[in-house]
Amino acid sequence: MGVTKENLEASLKAKLNPSHLEVVDTSGGCGASFVVEIVSEQFEGKRLLERHRMVNAALEEEMKEIHALSIKKTVTPEQWKQQQEANQSNAAA
Amino acid sequence: MSWCYCAKPLTLPPQLHSRASSSSSFHSRVGGVTVTTSTLSLRPSPPLVFTHNLHFQPKIKRASTTIRCASALTPQLKSTLDTVIASNKIVLFMKGTKDFPQCGFSNTVVQILKSLNVPFETLNILENDMLRQGLKEYSSWPTFPQLYIDGEFFGGCDITVEAYKNGELQELLEKTMLS
């Protein structure tokens, strides 16, 4: 019983083919609360709302048991690269 | 999307209890669906009260598991939601009320809207399970809060926060308030 970080990762990988994926269990171990960051080509040309809908759909089964899910990032590989570069230049400055 | 299941029993500070219990917004559990919004809009308009006592008899009370399987979005509820969303430029379906949010994610959206100084209506989905289940179908969105702007579903907490940070929310609200 309970959903694990691995469950979420498996579903997201299978359905959204992410090039980067980070799932953090913020529940303190009970499997009720997660934060998700996902980079996928499938987000290309989609509005933020549609991207979130895609993540919701991918996690439809798990959602029944999760109590809190925060989707922090749904970006395309291109956006991800830009963000990484921006972060690096900020760090260097 | 951000949301949580913090459906704690409703506890109010004692001094607020008498005021709250006399308010019609707390009667929905007994009387079927009573959707009451306090109107804060700049233009004077009558407060919206939708009562569908006839359509929501207590027969559904003990059948919460069946509701989830069957459709909670009855035609009556759908038309009520259509009306609420069409007659208010900004509507937030949330856990708790504007003044007493009962969930951190709902609270976040309330604080954002308050900080932008726009009039908005809130509906407490914890008070009515029919409304809560029906809205998930209506919006095709599994969780709360749910924000509607200018008749359209805008998003949950994460989307609202992101749009607030990048300025899109402010832009849209400005346009909406002028229209």
mmCIF file of C-alpha atoms in Angstrom:
data_model
loop_
_atom_site.group_PDB
_atom_site.id
_atom_site.type_symbol
_atom_site.label_atom_id
_atom_site.label_comp_id
_atom_site.label_asym_id
_atom_site.label_seq_id
_atom_site.Cartn_x
_atom_site.Cartn_y
_atom_site.Cartn_z
ATOM 1 C CA MET A 1 0.000 0.000 0.000
ATOM 2 C CA GLY A 2 1.034 3.600 -0.439
ATOM 3 C CA VAL A 3 2.630 5.151 -3.457
ATOM 4 C CA THR A 4 6.405 5.384 -3.695
ATOM 5 C CA LYS A 5 8.665 7.780 -5.502
ATOM 6 C CA GLU A 6 9.601 4.828 -7.724
ATOM 7 C CA ASN A 7 5.941 4.245 -8.675
ATOM 8 C CA LEU A 8 5.598 7.829 -9.792
ATOM 9 C CA GLU A 9 8.870 7.775 -11.678
ATOM 10 C CA ALA A 10 7.909 4.584 -13.502
ATOM 11 C CA SER A 11 4.534 5.974 -14.610
ATOM 12 C CA LEU A 12 5.954 9.309 -15.694
ATOM 13 C CA LYS A 13 8.806 7.663 -17.592
ATOM 14 C CA ALA A 14 6.471 5.280 -19.360
ATOM 15 C CA LYS A 15 3.995 7.939 -20.422
ATOM 16 C CA LEU A 16 5.942 11.140 -20.930
ATOM 17 C CA ASN A 17 9.398 9.860 -21.885
ATOM 18 C CA PRO A 18 11.200 12.568 -19.866
ATOM 19 C CA SER A 19 14.776 13.604 -20.553
ATOM 20 C CA HIS A 20 15.027 14.758 -16.953
ATOM 21 C CA LEU A 21 12.841 13.745 -14.051
ATOM 22 C CA GLU A 22 12.966 14.507 -10.393
ATOM 23 C CA VAL A 23 10.448 13.194 -7.919
ATOM 24 C CA VAL A 24 10.867 14.147 -4.288
ATOM 25 C CA ASP A 25 8.897 12.472 -1.533
ATOM 26 C CA THR A 26 7.971 15.322 0.796
ATOM 27 C CA SER A 27 5.700 13.227 2.981
ATOM 28 C CA GLY A 28 8.418 12.118 5.368
ATOM 29 C CA GLY A 29 8.013 8.513 4.267
ATOM 30 C CA CYS A 30 4.273 7.840 4.258
ATOM 31 C CA GLY A 31 4.044 8.302 0.493
ATOM 32 C CA ALA A 32 1.341 10.940 0.556
ATOM 33 C CA SER A 33 3.121 14.001 -0.682
ATOM 34 C CA PHE A 34 5.410 14.554 -3.652
ATOM 35 C CA VAL A 35 7.081 17.272 -5.645
ATOM 36 C CA VAL A 36 7.663 16.641 -9.341
ATOM 37 C CA GLU A 37 10.006 18.295 -11.816
ATOM 38 C CA ILE A 38 9.853 16.952 -15.351
ATOM 39 C CA VAL A 39 11.444 17.764 -18.695
ATOM 40 C CA SER A 40 9.882 16.217 -21.790
ATOM 41 C CA GLU A 41 9.752 16.839 -25.498
ATOM 42 C CA GLN A 42 6.051 16.077 -25.368
ATOM 43 C CA PHE A 43 5.488 19.446 -23.690
ATOM 44 C CA GLU A 44 6.593 21.249 -26.835
ATOM 45 C CA GLY A 45 3.925 23.658 -28.063
ATOM 46 C CA LYS A 46 1.684 22.996 -25.061
ATOM 47 C CA ARG A 47 0.466 25.589 -22.607
ATOM 48 C CA LEU A 48 1.271 25.190 -18.932
ATOM 49 C CA LEU A 49 -2.275 24.046 -18.191
ATOM 50 C CA GLU A 50 -2.070 21.342 -20.854
ATOM 51 C CA ARG A 51 1.312 20.209 -19.526
ATOM 52 C CA HIS A 52 -0.079 19.843 -16.039
ATOM 53 C CA ARG A 53 -3.054 17.968 -17.440
ATOM 54 C CA MET A 54 -0.628 15.549 -19.097
ATOM 55 C CA VAL A 55 1.114 14.903 -15.789
ATOM 56 C CA ASN A 56 -2.237 14.445 -14.034
ATOM 57 C CA ALA A 57 -3.296 11.975 -16.692
ATOM 58 C CA ALA A 58 -0.039 10.033 -16.442
ATOM 59 C CA LEU A 59 -0.503 9.714 -12.694
ATOM 60 C CA GLU A 60 -4.227 9.015 -12.737
ATOM 61 C CA GLU A 61 -3.936 5.770 -10.778
ATOM 62 C CA GLU A 62 -1.413 7.047 -8.252
ATOM 63 C CA MET A 63 -3.428 10.213 -7.660
ATOM 64 C CA LYS A 64 -6.103 8.217 -5.906
ATOM 65 C CA GLU A 65 -3.682 7.522 -3.080
ATOM 66 C CA ILE A 66 -1.497 10.588 -3.045
ATOM 67 C CA HIS A 67 -2.625 13.409 -0.824
ATOM 68 C CA ALA A 68 -0.472 16.237 -2.074
ATOM 69 C CA LEU A 69 1.342 16.636 -5.351
ATOM 70 C CA SER A 70 3.154 19.725 -6.402
ATOM 71 C CA ILE A 71 4.229 19.997 -10.027
ATOM 72 C CA LYS A 72 7.112 22.409 -9.813
ATOM 73 C CA LYS A 73 8.316 22.247 -13.361
ATOM 74 C CA THR A 74 6.990 21.013 -16.677
ATOM 75 C CA VAL A 75 9.429 22.205 -19.326
ATOM 76 C CA THR A 76 10.722 21.221 -22.731
ATOM 77 C CA PRO A 77 14.355 20.130 -23.156
ATOM 78 C CA GLU A 78 15.039 23.474 -24.851
ATOM 79 C CA GLN A 79 13.602 25.471 -21.929
ATOM 80 C CA TRP A 80 15.459 23.253 -19.491
ATOM 81 C CA LYS A 81 18.757 23.954 -21.208
ATOM 82 C CA GLN A 82 18.127 27.689 -21.117
ATOM 83 C CA GLN A 83 17.231 27.542 -17.438
ATOM 84 C CA GLN A 84 20.338 25.534 -16.601
ATOM 85 C CA GLU A 85 22.508 28.025 -18.469
ATOM 86 C CA ALA A 86 20.822 30.956 -16.761
ATOM 87 C CA ASN A 87 21.401 29.334 -13.389
ATOM 88 C CA GLN A 88 25.046 28.761 -14.169
ATOM 89 C CA SER A 89 25.663 32.304 -15.259
ATOM 90 C CA ASN A 90 23.896 33.531 -12.135
ATOM 91 C CA ALA A 91 26.104 31.354 -10.008
ATOM 92 C CA ALA A 92 29.198 32.625 -11.775
ATOM 93 C CA ALA A 93 28.242 36.266 -11.390
ATOM 94 C CA MET B 1 -0.933 21.502 -9.940
ATOM 95 C CA SER B 2 -0.802 21.678 -6.206
ATOM 96 C CA TRP B 3 -3.304 20.357 -3.835
ATOM 97 C CA CYS B 4 -3.802 18.538 -0.622
ATOM 98 C CA TYR B 5 -6.266 16.493 1.288
ATOM 99 C CA CYS B 6 -6.297 18.510 4.431
ATOM 100 C CA ALA B 7 -9.940 17.883 5.117
ATOM 101 C CA LYS B 8 -9.809 18.494 8.801
ATOM 102 C CA PRO B 9 -13.093 18.853 10.610
ATOM 103 C CA LEU B 10 -14.233 22.413 10.483
ATOM 104 C CA THR B 11 -13.057 24.156 13.595
ATOM 105 C CA LEU B 12 -13.650 27.813 14.055
ATOM 106 C CA PRO B 13 -12.512 30.066 16.845
ATOM 107 C CA PRO B 14 -15.378 30.243 19.365
ATOM 108 C CA GLN B 15 -16.051 33.920 18.793
ATOM 109 C CA LEU B 16 -16.757 33.213 15.142
ATOM 110 C CA HIS B 17 -18.902 30.226 15.652
ATOM 111 C CA SER B 18 -22.218 31.931 16.135
ATOM 112 C CA ARG B 19 -21.682 34.183 13.157
ATOM 113 C CA ALA B 20 -20.607 31.340 10.954
ATOM 114 C CA SER B 21 -23.393 28.982 11.851
ATOM 115 C CA SER B 22 -26.018 31.524 10.982
ATOM 116 C CA SER B 23 -24.525 32.104 7.570
ATOM 117 C CA SER B 24 -26.260 30.378 4.712
ATOM 118 C CA SER B 25 -22.977 29.169 3.315
ATOM 119 C CA PHE B 26 -22.780 26.670 6.140
ATOM 120 C CA HIS B 27 -26.140 25.153 5.398
ATOM 121 C CA SER B 28 -25.258 23.266 2.288
ATOM 122 C CA ARG B 29 -24.801 19.925 4.012
ATOM 123 C CA VAL B 30 -28.299 19.850 5.366
ATOM 124 C CA GLY B 31 -30.162 21.489 2.582
ATOM 125 C CA GLY B 32 -28.612 20.097 -0.561
ATOM 126 C CA VAL B 33 -26.551 22.340 -2.762
ATOM 127 C CA THR B 34 -26.647 25.915 -1.667
ATOM 128 C CA VAL B 35 -24.041 27.932 -3.388
ATOM 129 C CA THR B 36 -23.644 31.330 -1.858
ATOM 130 C CA THR B 37 -21.118 33.848 -2.924
ATOM 131 C CA SER B 38 -20.499 37.099 -1.235
ATOM 132 C CA THR B 39 -20.231 39.689 -3.925
ATOM 133 C CA LEU B 40 -17.253 41.941 -3.782
ATOM 134 C CA SER B 41 -17.426 43.109 -7.343
ATOM 135 C CA LEU B 42 -17.008 46.761 -8.080
ATOM 136 C CA ARG B 43 -20.313 46.972 -9.850
ATOM 137 C CA PRO B 44 -23.295 46.462 -7.590
ATOM 138 C CA SER B 45 -24.907 43.153 -8.378
ATOM 139 C CA PRO B 46 -27.159 40.977 -6.280
ATOM 140 C CA PRO B 47 -25.531 38.179 -4.306
ATOM 141 C CA LEU B 48 -25.795 34.870 -6.077
ATOM 142 C CA VAL B 49 -27.785 32.198 -4.374
ATOM 143 C CA PHE B 50 -28.426 28.942 -6.150
ATOM 144 C CA THR B 51 -30.591 26.475 -4.396
ATOM 145 C CA HIS B 52 -31.314 23.073 -5.795
ATOM 146 C CA ASN B 53 -32.840 21.356 -2.841
ATOM 147 C CA LEU B 54 -35.157 19.361 -5.018
ATOM 148 C CA HIS B 55 -32.424 17.850 -7.077
ATOM 149 C CA PHE B 56 -30.064 16.902 -4.307
ATOM 150 C CA GLN B 57 -31.978 14.836 -1.839
ATOM 151 C CA PRO B 58 -30.143 13.168 1.062
ATOM 152 C CA LYS B 59 -30.334 9.817 -0.720
ATOM 153 C CA ILE B 60 -26.746 10.392 -1.802
ATOM 154 C CA LYS B 61 -25.571 11.026 1.719
ATOM 155 C CA ARG B 62 -24.343 7.561 2.597
ATOM 156 C CA ALA B 63 -23.329 6.576 -0.876
ATOM 157 C CA SER B 64 -20.143 8.532 -1.274
ATOM 158 C CA THR B 65 -18.326 5.587 -2.849
ATOM 159 C CA THR B 66 -21.038 5.136 -5.447
ATOM 160 C CA ILE B 67 -20.932 8.811 -6.291
ATOM 161 C CA ARG B 68 -17.328 8.472 -7.286
ATOM 162 C CA CYS B 69 -18.140 5.670 -9.675
ATOM 163 C CA ALA B 70 -21.253 7.255 -11.107
ATOM 164 C CA SER B 71 -21.085 10.783 -12.420
ATOM 165 C CA ALA B 72 -21.286 13.410 -9.707
ATOM 166 C CA LEU B 73 -21.764 16.056 -12.345
ATOM 167 C CA THR B 74 -25.519 16.124 -12.775
ATOM 168 C CA PRO B 75 -27.021 18.388 -15.438
ATOM 169 C CA GLN B 76 -28.352 20.602 -12.640
ATOM 170 C CA LEU B 77 -24.957 20.969 -11.032
ATOM 171 C CA LYS B 78 -23.381 21.632 -14.391
ATOM 172 C CA SER B 79 -25.793 24.447 -15.180
ATOM 173 C CA THR B 80 -25.311 25.901 -11.690
ATOM 174 C CA LEU B 81 -21.552 25.889 -12.233
ATOM 175 C CA ASP B 82 -21.979 27.411 -15.690
ATOM 176 C CA THR B 83 -23.941 30.245 -14.118
ATOM 177 C CA VAL B 84 -21.538 30.823 -11.223
ATOM 178 C CA ILE B 85 -18.572 30.931 -13.560
ATOM 179 C CA ALA B 86 -20.299 33.096 -16.152
ATOM 180 C CA SER B 87 -21.529 35.650 -13.640
ATOM 181 C CA ASN B 88 -18.247 36.141 -11.795
ATOM 182 C CA LYS B 89 -15.061 37.165 -13.501
ATOM 183 C CA ILE B 90 -12.885 35.409 -10.950
ATOM 184 C CA VAL B 91 -14.067 32.345 -9.072
ATOM 185 C CA LEU B 92 -11.950 30.199 -6.789
ATOM 186 C CA PHE B 93 -13.176 26.771 -5.750
ATOM 187 C CA MET B 94 -11.213 26.091 -2.621
ATOM 188 C CA LYS B 95 -10.924 24.302 0.697
ATOM 189 C CA GLY B 96 -12.235 26.638 3.346
ATOM 190 C CA THR B 97 -13.156 30.250 2.812
ATOM 191 C CA LYS B 98 -11.366 33.384 1.742
ATOM 192 C CA ASP B 99 -10.947 34.351 5.383
ATOM 193 C CA PHE B 100 -10.298 30.833 6.693
ATOM 194 C CA PRO B 101 -8.538 28.760 4.062
ATOM 195 C CA GLN B 102 -8.284 25.163 5.260
ATOM 196 C CA CYS B 103 -5.466 24.092 3.000
ATOM 197 C CA GLY B 104 -2.076 25.599 2.315
ATOM 198 C CA PHE B 105 -2.491 25.476 -1.460
ATOM 199 C CA SER B 106 -5.882 27.160 -1.335
ATOM 200 C CA ASN B 107 -4.418 29.762 0.983
ATOM 201 C CA THR B 108 -1.602 30.493 -1.463
ATOM 202 C CA VAL B 109 -4.037 31.302 -4.263
ATOM 203 C CA VAL B 110 -6.191 33.451 -1.962
ATOM 204 C CA GLN B 111 -3.138 35.442 -0.897
ATOM 205 C CA ILE B 112 -2.072 35.979 -4.517
ATOM 206 C CA LEU B 113 -5.518 37.221 -5.531
ATOM 207 C CA LYS B 114 -5.741 39.449 -2.469
ATOM 208 C CA SER B 115 -2.329 40.929 -3.182
ATOM 209 C CA LEU B 116 -3.446 41.795 -6.710
ATOM 210 C CA ASN B 117 -6.430 43.679 -5.351
ATOM 211 C CA VAL B 118 -9.018 42.074 -7.576
ATOM 212 C CA PRO B 119 -12.528 41.150 -6.511
ATOM 213 C CA PHE B 120 -13.016 37.403 -6.478
ATOM 214 C CA GLU B 121 -15.580 34.893 -5.322
ATOM 215 C CA THR B 122 -14.748 31.764 -3.400
ATOM 216 C CA LEU B 123 -16.720 28.583 -2.892
ATOM 217 C CA ASN B 124 -15.877 26.123 -0.157
ATOM 218 C CA ILE B 125 -15.866 22.653 -1.640
ATOM 219 C CA LEU B 126 -15.401 21.016 1.761
ATOM 220 C CA GLU B 127 -18.996 21.881 2.547
ATOM 221 C CA ASN B 128 -20.518 19.884 -0.224
ATOM 222 C CA ASP B 129 -19.192 16.583 -1.469
ATOM 223 C CA MET B 130 -21.435 16.636 -4.549
ATOM 224 C CA LEU B 131 -19.933 19.952 -5.577
ATOM 225 C CA ARG B 132 -16.443 18.679 -4.818
ATOM 226 C CA GLN B 133 -16.765 15.501 -6.898
ATOM 227 C CA GLY B 134 -18.726 17.204 -9.665
ATOM 228 C CA LEU B 135 -16.159 19.953 -10.080
ATOM 229 C CA LYS B 136 -13.376 17.455 -10.685
ATOM 230 C CA GLU B 137 -15.301 16.265 -13.723
ATOM 231 C CA TYR B 138 -16.452 19.704 -14.750
ATOM 232 C CA SER B 139 -12.894 21.043 -14.883
ATOM 233 C CA SER B 140 -11.205 17.728 -15.761
ATOM 234 C CA TRP B 141 -8.909 18.523 -12.886
ATOM 235 C CA PRO B 142 -8.457 16.117 -10.001
ATOM 236 C CA THR B 143 -7.708 18.497 -7.190
ATOM 237 C CA PHE B 144 -8.335 21.791 -5.410
ATOM 238 C CA PRO B 145 -7.986 24.743 -5.483
ATOM 239 C CA GLN B 146 -9.393 25.439 -8.958
ATOM 240 C CA LEU B 147 -9.277 28.952 -10.321
ATOM 241 C CA TYR B 148 -11.621 30.246 -13.013
ATOM 242 C CA ILE B 149 -10.891 33.533 -14.759
ATOM 243 C CA ASP B 150 -13.243 35.106 -17.256
ATOM 244 C CA GLY B 151 -15.287 31.959 -17.664
ATOM 245 C CA GLU B 152 -12.335 29.679 -18.233
ATOM 246 C CA PHE B 153 -10.459 27.221 -16.075
ATOM 247 C CA PHE B 154 -7.106 28.807 -15.366
ATOM 248 C CA GLY B 155 -5.404 26.177 -13.234
ATOM 249 C CA GLY B 156 -4.529 24.940 -9.786
ATOM 250 C CA CYS B 157 -2.071 26.330 -7.268
ATOM 251 C CA ASP B 158 1.201 25.620 -9.112
ATOM 252 C CA ILE B 159 -0.045 27.162 -12.354
ATOM 253 C CA THR B 160 -1.347 30.224 -10.542
ATOM 254 C CA VAL B 161 1.942 30.697 -8.690
ATOM 255 C CA GLU B 162 3.950 30.339 -11.884
ATOM 256 C CA ALA B 163 1.715 32.757 -13.795
ATOM 257 C CA TYR B 164 1.945 35.194 -10.901
ATOM 258 C CA LYS B 165 5.735 35.013 -10.882
ATOM 259 C CA ASN B 166 6.090 35.591 -14.613
ATOM 260 C CA GLY B 167 3.433 38.307 -14.752
ATOM 261 C CA GLU B 168 0.948 36.475 -16.981
ATOM 262 C CA LEU B 169 -1.641 36.356 -14.222
ATOM 263 C CA GLN B 170 -1.499 40.101 -13.645
ATOM 264 C CA GLU B 171 -1.838 40.709 -17.372
ATOM 265 C CA LEU B 172 -4.811 38.411 -17.740
ATOM 266 C CA LEU B 173 -6.555 39.832 -14.687
ATOM 267 C CA GLU B 174 -6.068 43.360 -15.889
ATOM 268 C CA LYS B 175 -7.604 42.459 -19.222
ATOM 269 C CA THR B 176 -10.432 40.637 -17.501
ATOM 270 C CA MET B 177 -11.281 43.474 -15.158
ATOM 271 C CA LEU B 178 -11.413 45.934 -18.050
ATOM 272 C CA SER B 179 -13.616 43.781 -20.230
#
